């Protein structure tokens, strides 16, 4: 991404611009435009609602909902990200070089979210098709009620992983705390290894797919039956 | 031969263990699962019927009942939105999902509401082309499940409603049982095709009022600060919820009392959680008055058991700027009508009692995803019935307002009301009829 940005990126300095001005500029940019956002200083709702493949690099830490509902943008955060990073993302690429706070990628529908550091609780909650790759570990209740897409964790996962999971696939290299309800370890078949290899390659993370285990839904709780009551 | 099955007069029924209670205990013992149903609270609760208007007399001057103008319009979103909604009547259609309702029902709601210049609301499942196409003014709900949530539909909406709770189940999430999850519904919600869908009860990416303020900012940034943002809560701690919703930046606070209906939830939730609409209106209006915003930049919409123009007028007099209807709108479309008695009998119920909206076998074609049943609802005719009903509500409310000497519904005030019961007087904080006594405010 750095190489692409080096071509002709326009600098937008949040010491001089309001968040509204920044988003208006980014949302209205033509396909292929590139921007470098300076001095984000933890401000919220930066680079939200992008609708075209524009390149945006935020130089510093960002607050809540950075890249929210991104649909096509290629957004990089050179720093840490606050709550709700890339929430409800539809397509495109979001990459954070540092750590992400809770609910990263929440309810995301598509595209790729890469967190090179760790992600806090509820990473990938209510996931609906987005692929998330975390270089480090994730907090509790990650992939809670996740419906589609993938969550790849190169480190460990705290308790409640995949609780009430639907069809999201979870790939985990490290250790899992107590698994959430209806989340089970599953066989890593060739198609899963192929998918994981592709995810890691696209995320630019060097890890051996053979070191990962796969988790998914036991599908025992899909229908609400008396026999399920003990699961909650 | 007599077929009278009434019990002999000497048998004394229990008020505590009445027939419905005994039946439910027997059902629970048989099935081992709580009762799920649609509709709203069925037990008697303090409501607007416990209030009356003090029409004009010697001390007040009425408007001529049929000719003098009595305004009904309301503008929503003046606080922060560059494109506020201007409704012609203060009665909106509450959020009801495609999935819970058929596509024809959603279309009929849109047609009916648009005919009289008011809005409809999406629901837990996203926006369908049918409802966007037939609703001139459409409010798009942002719910905890985020089913079908996407930024393109967000931009197509005329307003955004952040749903925190609803009156039928404050603190609970949505529910859509497998028999109603058609392929289209499942695809819109990114769900497997054979699940009992139970939605989350809290949002995935914010947890409190300070977060909500930032969330609302994000929604405004994505939509260019054009659209009014509503915050909807089930009526519980209404005074504080209203204050916090305003603090978080809401243009409109929507308060849904415990009589509010639902497509499906546990009966114990419907009947036992939340407070009635009557005190909720007063509490929310009180909070807005304290902030100096009542009848100002922030508007109050109230729902939960609105049935007629008197309910509308009383809610407005207590402080609402508009009301929402759900159950009543479905009845206007054709739910529970006597012509379907035979179909209802086959389901073990009868017109006026049908509440199995969760089962998907609605003979009226409203709360179903069965294509054959859905065809029973003509969306054009249904829309006309709804428009007629909305006109009647408006005419009735205007009649009452004129009798109180008001040239706009929003000029109604608590001073125009008296309470028939001590409970209603206490909850609404209007005097018990024939006295100047409001419980809790001395003698």
XYZ file of C-alpha atoms in Angstrom:
675
model
C 0.000 0.000 0.000
C 2.872 2.359 0.773
C 4.200 2.030 -2.735
C 0.845 2.929 -4.236
C 0.466 5.931 -1.988
C 3.852 7.228 -2.876
C 2.575 8.006 -6.375
C 0.609 11.199 -5.717
C -1.144 11.351 -2.392
C -2.745 14.552 -1.203
C -2.083 15.528 2.402
C -5.093 16.400 4.564
C -4.115 17.815 7.953
C -6.667 17.480 10.735
C -4.949 20.317 12.569
C -6.472 22.504 9.876
C -9.523 20.537 8.770
C -12.699 19.510 10.590
C -13.706 15.851 10.516
C -16.709 16.827 8.367
C -14.433 18.435 5.802
C -12.160 15.404 5.732
C -14.987 12.936 5.212
C -16.639 15.110 2.579
C -13.355 15.243 0.687
C -12.730 11.492 0.934
C -16.311 10.496 0.156
C -16.325 12.683 -2.940
C -12.929 11.592 -4.254
C -12.621 9.884 -7.620
C -11.534 6.274 -7.988
C -7.783 5.911 -7.617
C -7.264 9.116 -5.659
C -4.804 8.860 -2.768
C -4.713 10.751 0.523
C -2.510 10.985 3.556
C -4.313 12.140 6.694
C -2.080 13.890 9.196
C -2.680 14.457 12.913
C -5.727 12.223 13.417
C -4.990 12.407 17.170
C -7.658 9.862 18.114
C -10.521 11.694 16.469
C -13.672 9.668 15.820
C -15.445 8.702 12.603
C -12.505 9.269 10.303
C -12.674 8.041 6.698
C -16.202 6.681 7.148
C -18.686 5.883 4.418
C -16.219 5.725 1.521
C -17.850 4.371 -1.647
C -15.010 4.127 -4.139
C -11.546 2.529 -4.319
C -9.570 5.462 -2.963
C -6.344 5.070 -0.988
C -6.231 6.664 2.451
C -3.422 6.464 4.993
C -4.013 7.901 8.441
C -0.714 8.781 10.109
C -1.375 8.207 13.793
C -3.942 6.800 16.205
C -7.630 6.993 15.389
C -10.728 6.971 17.607
C -14.059 5.186 17.260
C -15.481 3.862 13.988
C -12.574 4.640 11.709
C -13.366 3.316 8.206
C -16.954 2.631 9.300
C -19.164 1.150 6.566
C -16.274 1.290 4.139
C -17.342 0.182 0.660
C -14.325 -0.053 -1.583
C -11.822 2.228 0.104
C -8.278 1.050 0.815
C -7.630 2.534 4.213
C -4.476 2.181 6.305
C -4.015 3.327 9.894
C -0.387 3.791 10.913
C -1.175 3.477 14.596
C -3.863 2.070 16.890
C -7.611 2.163 16.335
C -10.477 2.731 18.758
C -13.817 0.967 19.108
C -15.722 -0.246 16.067
C -12.914 -0.144 13.520
C -14.358 -0.791 10.027
C -17.753 -1.631 11.486
C -20.272 -2.879 8.931
C -17.633 -2.744 6.205
C -18.979 -3.775 2.796
C -15.859 -4.129 0.637
C -12.308 -2.857 0.239
C -9.291 -3.138 2.515
C -8.620 -1.745 5.972
C -5.249 -2.272 7.635
C -4.110 -1.192 11.091
C -0.445 -1.457 11.966
C -1.052 -1.359 15.713
C -3.806 -2.680 17.977
C -7.563 -2.311 17.641
C -10.046 -1.753 20.445
C -13.293 -3.648 20.935
C -15.775 -4.612 18.217
C -13.333 -4.371 15.329
C -15.046 -5.381 12.102
C -18.434 -5.657 13.823
C -21.167 -6.861 11.443
C -18.859 -6.425 8.438
C -20.274 -7.770 5.169
C -17.266 -7.933 2.879
C -13.688 -6.966 2.092
C -10.580 -7.589 4.185
C -9.685 -6.142 7.585
C -6.101 -6.655 8.753
C -5.066 -5.835 12.308
C -1.350 -6.365 12.589
C -1.378 -6.101 16.385
C -3.985 -7.346 18.842
C -7.735 -6.855 18.827
C -9.773 -6.403 21.985
C -13.104 -7.975 22.915
C -15.842 -8.826 20.418
C -13.622 -8.729 17.360
C -15.793 -9.789 14.422
C -19.040 -9.718 16.417
C -22.118 -10.317 14.214
C -19.822 -10.815 11.239
C -21.715 -11.105 7.934
C -19.070 -11.888 5.331
C -16.008 -9.761 6.025
C -12.638 -11.503 6.326
C -10.612 -10.423 9.366
C -6.959 -11.333 9.932
C -5.444 -10.471 13.318
C -1.672 -10.684 13.670
C -1.855 -10.959 17.452
C -4.534 -12.088 19.904
C -8.213 -11.297 20.332
C -10.285 -10.526 23.421
C -13.313 -12.307 24.807
C -16.449 -13.087 22.848
C -14.811 -12.593 19.500
C -16.968 -13.750 16.563
C -20.014 -13.690 18.849
C -23.069 -14.557 16.728
C -20.857 -14.328 13.635
C -22.830 -15.353 10.573
C -20.480 -15.467 7.579
C -16.913 -14.581 6.586
C -13.747 -15.553 8.411
C -11.806 -14.577 11.518
C -8.134 -15.554 11.457
C -6.215 -15.155 14.714
C -2.456 -15.619 14.700
C -2.193 -15.351 18.487
C -4.584 -16.512 21.224
C -8.301 -16.032 21.776
C -9.866 -15.253 25.131
C -12.978 -16.977 26.461
C -16.239 -17.072 24.577
C -14.732 -17.443 21.123
C -17.440 -18.047 18.539
C -20.318 -17.974 20.994
C -23.631 -18.704 19.229
C -21.741 -18.911 15.959
C -23.495 -19.357 12.627
C -21.367 -19.990 9.514
C -18.271 -17.855 10.081
C -15.044 -19.853 9.940
C -12.478 -19.194 12.641
C -8.798 -20.023 12.143
C -6.718 -19.913 15.325
C -2.979 -20.457 15.675
C -2.616 -19.985 19.422
C -4.649 -21.096 22.415
C -8.364 -20.626 22.933
C -9.979 -19.898 26.260
C -13.250 -21.629 26.985
C -15.149 -21.780 23.706
C -18.502 -20.068 23.408
C -21.782 -21.954 23.143
C -22.053 -24.081 19.981
C -18.479 -23.346 18.891
C -16.388 -26.451 18.254
C -13.063 -27.369 16.743
C -13.455 -28.845 13.298
C -11.305 -30.735 10.869
C -8.964 -28.597 8.773
C -9.594 -29.957 5.301
C -7.655 -29.014 2.156
C -10.181 -26.363 1.117
C -9.752 -24.692 4.497
C -5.962 -24.744 4.216
C -6.282 -23.196 0.784
C -8.601 -20.487 2.072
C -6.312 -19.733 5.016
C -3.238 -19.626 2.800
C -4.993 -17.075 0.611
C -6.140 -14.994 3.592
C -2.666 -14.828 5.102
C -1.125 -13.960 1.757
C -3.635 -11.166 1.139
C -3.074 -9.899 4.668
C 0.693 -9.947 4.145
C 1.224 -11.913 7.331
C 3.932 -14.560 7.375
C 2.517 -17.586 9.142
C 2.327 -21.268 8.329
C -1.285 -22.355 7.697
C -0.400 -25.776 9.027
C -0.057 -24.265 12.515
C -3.717 -23.231 12.656
C -6.816 -25.036 13.835
C -10.325 -24.431 12.527
C -13.393 -23.670 14.611
C -16.975 -23.455 13.507
C -20.559 -23.925 14.556
C -21.767 -27.275 15.836
C -25.145 -26.118 14.504
C -26.826 -27.587 17.561
C -28.530 -24.339 18.519
C -29.925 -23.323 15.154
C -33.431 -24.357 16.192
C -34.751 -23.362 19.577
C -35.563 -26.639 21.299
C -36.110 -27.649 24.899
C -33.035 -29.836 24.641
C -30.911 -26.733 23.974
C -31.785 -24.914 27.160
C -28.743 -26.127 29.043
C -26.437 -24.491 26.516
C -27.153 -20.977 27.722
C -81.211 -30.185 23.622
C -79.092 -27.460 25.162
C -75.423 -27.237 24.216
C -74.628 -24.629 26.836
C -71.192 -25.583 28.224
C -71.105 -22.872 30.875
C -70.179 -24.295 34.270
C -72.919 -24.589 36.863
C -73.491 -21.385 38.828
C -72.324 -22.901 42.106
C -68.780 -23.445 40.791
C -66.620 -20.513 41.756
C -63.794 -19.574 39.372
C -60.499 -18.402 40.789
C -59.558 -14.832 40.033
C -55.914 -15.781 40.473
C -55.955 -19.044 38.542
C -58.340 -17.995 35.805
C -59.000 -20.134 32.731
C -56.168 -18.630 30.684
C -53.697 -19.088 33.527
C -54.685 -22.706 34.051
C -54.419 -23.340 30.311
C -50.940 -21.835 30.196
C -49.714 -23.910 33.153
C -50.977 -27.018 31.407
C -49.304 -25.994 28.136
C -46.004 -25.243 29.858
C -46.092 -28.587 31.644
C -46.683 -30.322 28.342
C -44.150 -28.499 26.154
C -41.388 -27.317 28.499
C -40.826 -24.063 26.607
C -42.125 -20.601 27.291
C -45.030 -19.255 25.283
C -44.096 -17.174 22.296
C -46.615 -15.002 20.493
C -47.128 -11.767 18.641
C -49.396 -8.795 19.384
C -48.944 -6.629 22.480
C -49.897 -6.781 26.143
C -53.377 -8.196 26.575
C -54.012 -7.554 30.229
C -55.765 -4.398 31.383
C -53.308 -1.576 31.981
C -53.753 2.103 32.795
C -54.186 3.747 29.408
C -55.509 6.794 27.632
C -59.068 5.559 28.220
C -58.499 6.628 31.816
C -58.266 10.254 30.708
C -60.932 12.602 29.342
C -60.710 15.953 27.620
C -62.124 19.048 29.228
C -63.935 20.475 26.232
C -64.542 24.178 26.036
C -67.411 25.703 28.012
C -67.924 29.097 29.638
C -64.304 29.432 30.629
C -62.864 28.204 27.320
C -63.725 28.999 23.708
C -63.969 26.149 21.151
C -63.170 26.276 17.482
C -65.970 25.604 15.053
C -65.919 21.834 14.832
C -65.977 21.259 11.072
C -64.650 24.394 9.426
C -61.977 26.188 11.381
C -58.445 25.117 10.641
C -56.736 22.732 13.030
C -53.206 21.967 11.943
C -51.819 18.439 12.124
C -48.366 18.621 10.579
C -45.086 18.001 12.337
C -41.464 18.602 11.397
C -38.864 16.117 12.604
C -35.125 16.679 12.548
C -34.703 20.404 12.919
C -31.998 20.025 15.542
C -29.170 18.713 13.377
C -30.468 17.428 10.038
C -30.200 19.526 6.908
C -33.222 17.693 5.466
C -35.869 17.366 8.192
C -39.007 15.335 7.593
C -42.264 17.223 7.225
C -45.201 14.931 8.005
C -48.739 16.017 7.212
C -50.197 14.091 10.130
C -48.626 13.256 13.497
C -49.208 9.526 13.095
C -46.387 7.391 11.722
C -46.041 3.691 10.986
C -43.758 1.936 13.473
C -40.863 -0.314 12.506
C -41.956 -3.771 11.414
C -39.561 -5.979 9.517
C -39.818 -7.636 6.174
C -39.627 -11.186 7.420
C -41.990 -10.589 10.230
C -44.345 -9.099 7.628
C -44.844 -10.141 4.029
C -43.588 -7.996 1.173
C -47.209 -7.214 0.264
C -47.852 -6.013 3.802
C -44.804 -3.756 3.686
C -45.954 -2.386 0.349
C -49.459 -1.780 1.697
C -48.050 0.097 4.690
C -46.026 2.273 2.350
C -48.975 2.980 0.091
C -51.265 3.847 2.979
C -48.805 6.082 4.763
C -47.744 7.880 1.598
C -51.357 8.610 0.679
C -51.746 10.711 3.821
C -48.271 12.218 3.939
C -46.618 10.274 6.680
C -43.709 7.872 7.087
C -43.147 4.163 7.461
C -40.227 2.457 9.156
C -38.142 -0.567 8.148
C -37.369 -3.201 10.788
C -35.013 -5.949 11.816
C -33.956 -7.232 8.415
C -33.120 -4.331 6.193
C -34.850 -2.309 3.518
C -36.789 -3.921 0.689
C -37.271 -2.400 -2.726
C -41.029 -2.710 -2.200
C -41.135 -0.516 0.868
C -38.658 2.047 -0.465
C -40.614 2.180 -3.680
C -43.971 2.719 -2.020
C -42.997 4.844 0.985
C -42.468 8.477 0.155
C -40.908 8.911 3.577
C -39.004 5.945 4.959
C -37.198 5.685 8.289
C -34.351 3.163 8.271
C -33.712 1.352 11.515
C -30.223 0.644 12.847
C -30.788 -2.351 15.099
C -28.503 -4.460 17.279
C -28.599 -7.368 14.806
C -27.580 -5.143 11.867
C -29.370 -7.628 9.594
C -29.356 -6.255 6.071
C -27.638 -3.088 7.228
C -25.758 -1.372 4.433
C -24.647 2.178 3.762
C -26.402 2.436 0.382
C -29.789 1.847 1.987
C -28.797 4.199 4.784
C -28.305 6.918 2.200
C -31.617 6.067 0.511
C -33.510 6.583 3.765
C -35.222 9.796 4.783
C -34.339 9.342 8.453
C -32.387 6.937 10.629
C -33.751 5.323 13.779
C -31.245 3.852 16.237
C -33.262 1.163 17.972
C -32.272 0.452 21.537
C -35.445 -1.256 22.589
C -39.147 -1.667 21.979
C -42.118 -1.586 24.292
C -43.050 -5.236 23.924
C -39.610 -6.348 25.084
C -37.307 -3.678 26.505
C -33.963 -5.367 27.028
C -34.769 -8.166 24.611
C -33.812 -8.844 21.029
C -35.854 -9.697 17.977
C -37.157 -13.128 17.164
C -38.073 -14.745 13.867
C -38.794 -18.431 13.882
C -37.550 -20.712 11.138
C -40.887 -21.178 9.407
C -40.869 -17.484 8.478
C -37.298 -17.420 7.201
C -37.760 -17.744 3.477
C -34.775 -17.865 1.144
C -35.133 -14.135 0.520
C -35.320 -13.312 4.229
C -32.318 -15.514 5.002
C -30.256 -13.954 2.232
C -31.121 -10.414 3.316
C -29.984 -11.267 6.847
C -26.921 -13.364 5.860
C -28.377 -16.257 7.842
C -28.482 -19.990 7.153
C -31.821 -21.019 5.745
C -33.069 -23.209 8.544
C -32.584 -21.399 11.822
C -34.736 -19.876 14.503
C -33.367 -16.379 14.367
C -32.946 -14.680 17.707
C -31.422 -11.236 17.324
C -28.979 -9.629 19.687
C -30.458 -7.386 22.361
C -27.617 -4.865 22.383
C -25.615 -3.152 19.700
C -22.349 -4.797 18.682
C -20.218 -1.675 18.618
C -21.364 0.625 21.390
C -22.314 0.073 24.999
C -23.505 3.281 26.645
C -24.714 6.833 26.094
C -21.232 8.261 25.571
C -20.578 5.673 22.866
C -24.003 6.341 21.380
C -23.102 9.985 20.893
C -20.088 8.953 18.822
C -22.146 6.359 16.944
C -24.668 9.002 15.960
C -21.830 11.237 14.824
C -20.578 8.411 12.593
C -24.035 7.916 11.060
C -24.277 11.631 10.363
C -20.812 11.673 8.807
C -21.725 8.779 6.513
C -24.948 10.478 5.418
C -23.639 14.036 5.197
C -25.601 15.371 8.212
C -28.729 15.352 6.047
C -30.980 12.938 7.840
C -32.837 13.196 11.120
C -31.596 10.655 13.650
C -34.184 9.087 15.946
C -33.379 7.096 19.075
C -36.034 4.541 19.998
C -36.361 3.063 23.485
C -38.803 0.754 25.171
C -40.516 2.544 28.028
C -38.803 1.728 31.310
C -36.552 4.414 32.825
C -38.078 6.851 30.395
C -37.120 10.139 32.001
C -33.415 9.274 32.103
C -33.440 7.508 28.743
C -34.889 10.622 27.147
C -32.281 12.863 28.732
C -29.494 10.552 27.580
C -30.848 10.189 24.058
C -30.933 13.971 23.741
C -27.437 14.237 25.153
C -26.281 11.684 22.593
C -27.557 13.941 19.828
C -30.974 12.574 18.891
C -33.230 14.750 16.771
C -36.208 12.616 17.728
C -36.812 10.446 20.774
C -39.175 7.538 20.202
C -40.698 6.001 23.325
C -42.591 2.737 22.951
C -44.843 1.842 25.876
C -45.403 -1.689 27.117
C -48.615 -2.037 25.092
C -46.496 -1.875 21.950
C -46.818 -4.929 19.741
C -44.253 -7.355 18.378
C -44.059 -10.009 15.718
C -42.816 -12.561 18.208
C -41.493 -12.713 21.707
C -42.017 -14.446 25.006
C -45.433 -13.725 26.534
C -43.856 -13.157 29.944
C -41.847 -10.345 28.330
C -44.867 -8.771 26.648
C -46.942 -8.740 29.802
C -44.350 -8.050 32.489
C -41.568 -5.765 31.274
C -41.746 -2.027 30.815
C -44.167 0.658 31.878
C -47.443 1.610 30.196
C -47.518 4.259 27.514
C -49.509 6.626 29.714
C -46.747 7.456 32.224
C -44.060 7.100 29.562
C -45.362 10.031 27.528
C -45.441 12.263 30.561
C -41.950 11.249 31.697
C -40.404 11.828 28.276
C -42.125 15.187 27.871
C -40.989 16.180 31.351
C -37.375 15.450 30.408
C -37.659 17.527 27.237
C -39.278 20.394 29.132
C -36.429 20.397 31.626
C -33.978 20.674 28.742
C -35.985 23.503 27.223
C -36.516 21.441 24.082
C -40.160 20.392 24.346
C -42.117 21.336 21.197
C -38.738 22.603 20.015
C -35.746 21.208 18.168
C -36.086 17.710 19.604
C -39.338 15.898 18.896
C -41.061 13.140 20.842
C -42.818 10.218 19.156
C -44.819 7.895 21.370
C -46.214 4.471 20.576
C -47.767 1.517 22.309
C -51.493 0.868 22.107
C -52.609 3.807 19.990
C -56.029 2.803 18.593
C -58.100 5.872 17.800
C -57.996 9.624 17.430
C -58.673 10.105 21.118
C -55.494 8.175 21.928
C -53.616 10.340 19.438
C -54.954 13.571 20.904
C -54.310 12.497 24.494
C -50.744 11.439 23.715
C -50.154 14.801 22.047
C -51.768 16.670 24.941
C -49.437 14.903 27.359
C -46.460 16.027 25.309
C -45.918 13.816 22.265
C -45.279 15.549 18.955
C -46.407 12.472 17.053
C -47.419 8.876 17.635
C -46.561 5.601 15.928
C -48.878 2.712 15.268
C -48.043 -0.920 14.562
C -50.704 -3.354 15.737
C -53.513 -0.992 14.742
C -52.005 -0.589 11.271
C -51.958 -4.366 10.769
C -55.587 -4.579 11.873
C -56.413 -1.847 9.362
C -54.697 -3.900 6.644
C -56.968 -6.832 7.444
C -55.540 -8.707 10.406
C -58.084 -10.439 12.686
C -61.049 -9.633 10.449
C -64.273 -11.657 10.844
C -64.318 -12.810 7.211
C -61.428 -15.111 8.106
C -63.282 -16.853 10.932
C -63.137 -20.276 9.299
C -59.393 -20.003 8.647
C -58.779 -18.874 12.188
C -60.881 -21.741 13.521
C -58.612 -24.199 11.700
C -55.705 -22.658 13.612
C -57.557 -22.992 16.902
C -58.299 -19.307 17.263
C -60.887 -16.721 16.269
C -61.116 -13.188 14.876
C -60.055 -10.757 17.556
C -57.834 -13.314 19.288
C -55.285 -14.244 16.644
C -51.800 -13.495 17.933
C -49.675 -16.298 16.458
C -47.894 -13.843 14.224
C -44.671 -15.780 14.756
C -45.880 -18.984 13.096
C -46.019 -17.731 9.540
C -49.450 -19.186 8.728
C -51.419 -15.941 8.902
C -54.596 -16.369 6.850
C -54.705 -12.604 6.263
C -51.391 -12.763 4.377
C -49.760 -10.155 6.604
C -47.433 -11.880 9.085
C -46.286 -14.594 6.724
C -43.686 -15.490 4.134
C -45.850 -18.179 2.531
C -46.380 -17.046 -1.085
C -49.911 -18.468 -1.275
C -50.993 -16.763 1.909
C -49.220 -13.541 1.005
C -51.261 -13.294 -2.179
C -54.379 -12.951 -0.046
C -53.336 -9.407 0.805
C -53.862 -6.993 -2.053
C -51.332 -4.255 -1.277
C -53.373 -1.611 -3.100
C -56.591 -2.377 -1.249
C -54.698 -2.807 2.021
C -53.009 0.527 1.507
C -56.374 2.192 0.911
C -57.762 0.722 4.124
C -54.750 1.969 6.064
C -55.021 5.437 4.522
C -58.712 5.566 5.471
C -57.896 4.546 9.010
C -55.145 7.159 9.310
C -57.571 9.808 8.036
C -60.096 8.795 10.684
C -57.479 9.008 13.443
C -56.551 12.470 12.253
C -60.147 13.687 11.955
C -60.948 12.406 15.423
C -57.905 14.052 16.943
C -58.759 17.330 15.205
C -62.342 17.160 16.456
C -61.163 16.821 20.029
C -58.554 19.548 19.640
C -61.104 21.983 18.213
C -63.432 21.222 21.103
C -60.621 22.332 23.380
C -60.161 25.504 21.339
C -56.901 24.484 19.662
C -55.934 25.533 16.151
C -53.176 22.905 15.955
C -52.924 19.513 17.589
C -49.675 20.619 19.171
C -51.519 23.275 21.135
C -53.157 20.554 23.212
C -51.674 20.399 26.703
C -52.073 18.486 29.959
C -54.357 21.263 31.217
C -56.935 20.004 28.704
C -57.178 16.641 30.447
C -58.666 15.103 33.575
C -58.156 11.599 34.923
C -60.862 9.079 35.704
C -58.760 6.972 38.054
C -56.285 7.737 40.782
C -53.710 5.595 38.955
C -54.062 7.556 35.740
C -53.935 10.836 37.632
C -50.672 9.770 39.245
C -49.110 8.444 36.058
C -50.153 11.243 33.719
C -49.924 13.933 36.393
C -53.265 15.433 35.502
C -55.941 16.064 38.147
C -58.451 13.452 39.087
C -61.719 14.529 37.420
C -63.751 16.890 39.580
C -60.762 17.722 41.774
C -57.544 19.636 41.528
C -55.665 16.716 43.038
C -52.707 15.074 41.373
C -51.399 12.198 43.473
C -47.929 12.942 44.722
C -48.408 16.684 44.474
C -50.195 17.284 47.791
C -53.795 18.257 48.441
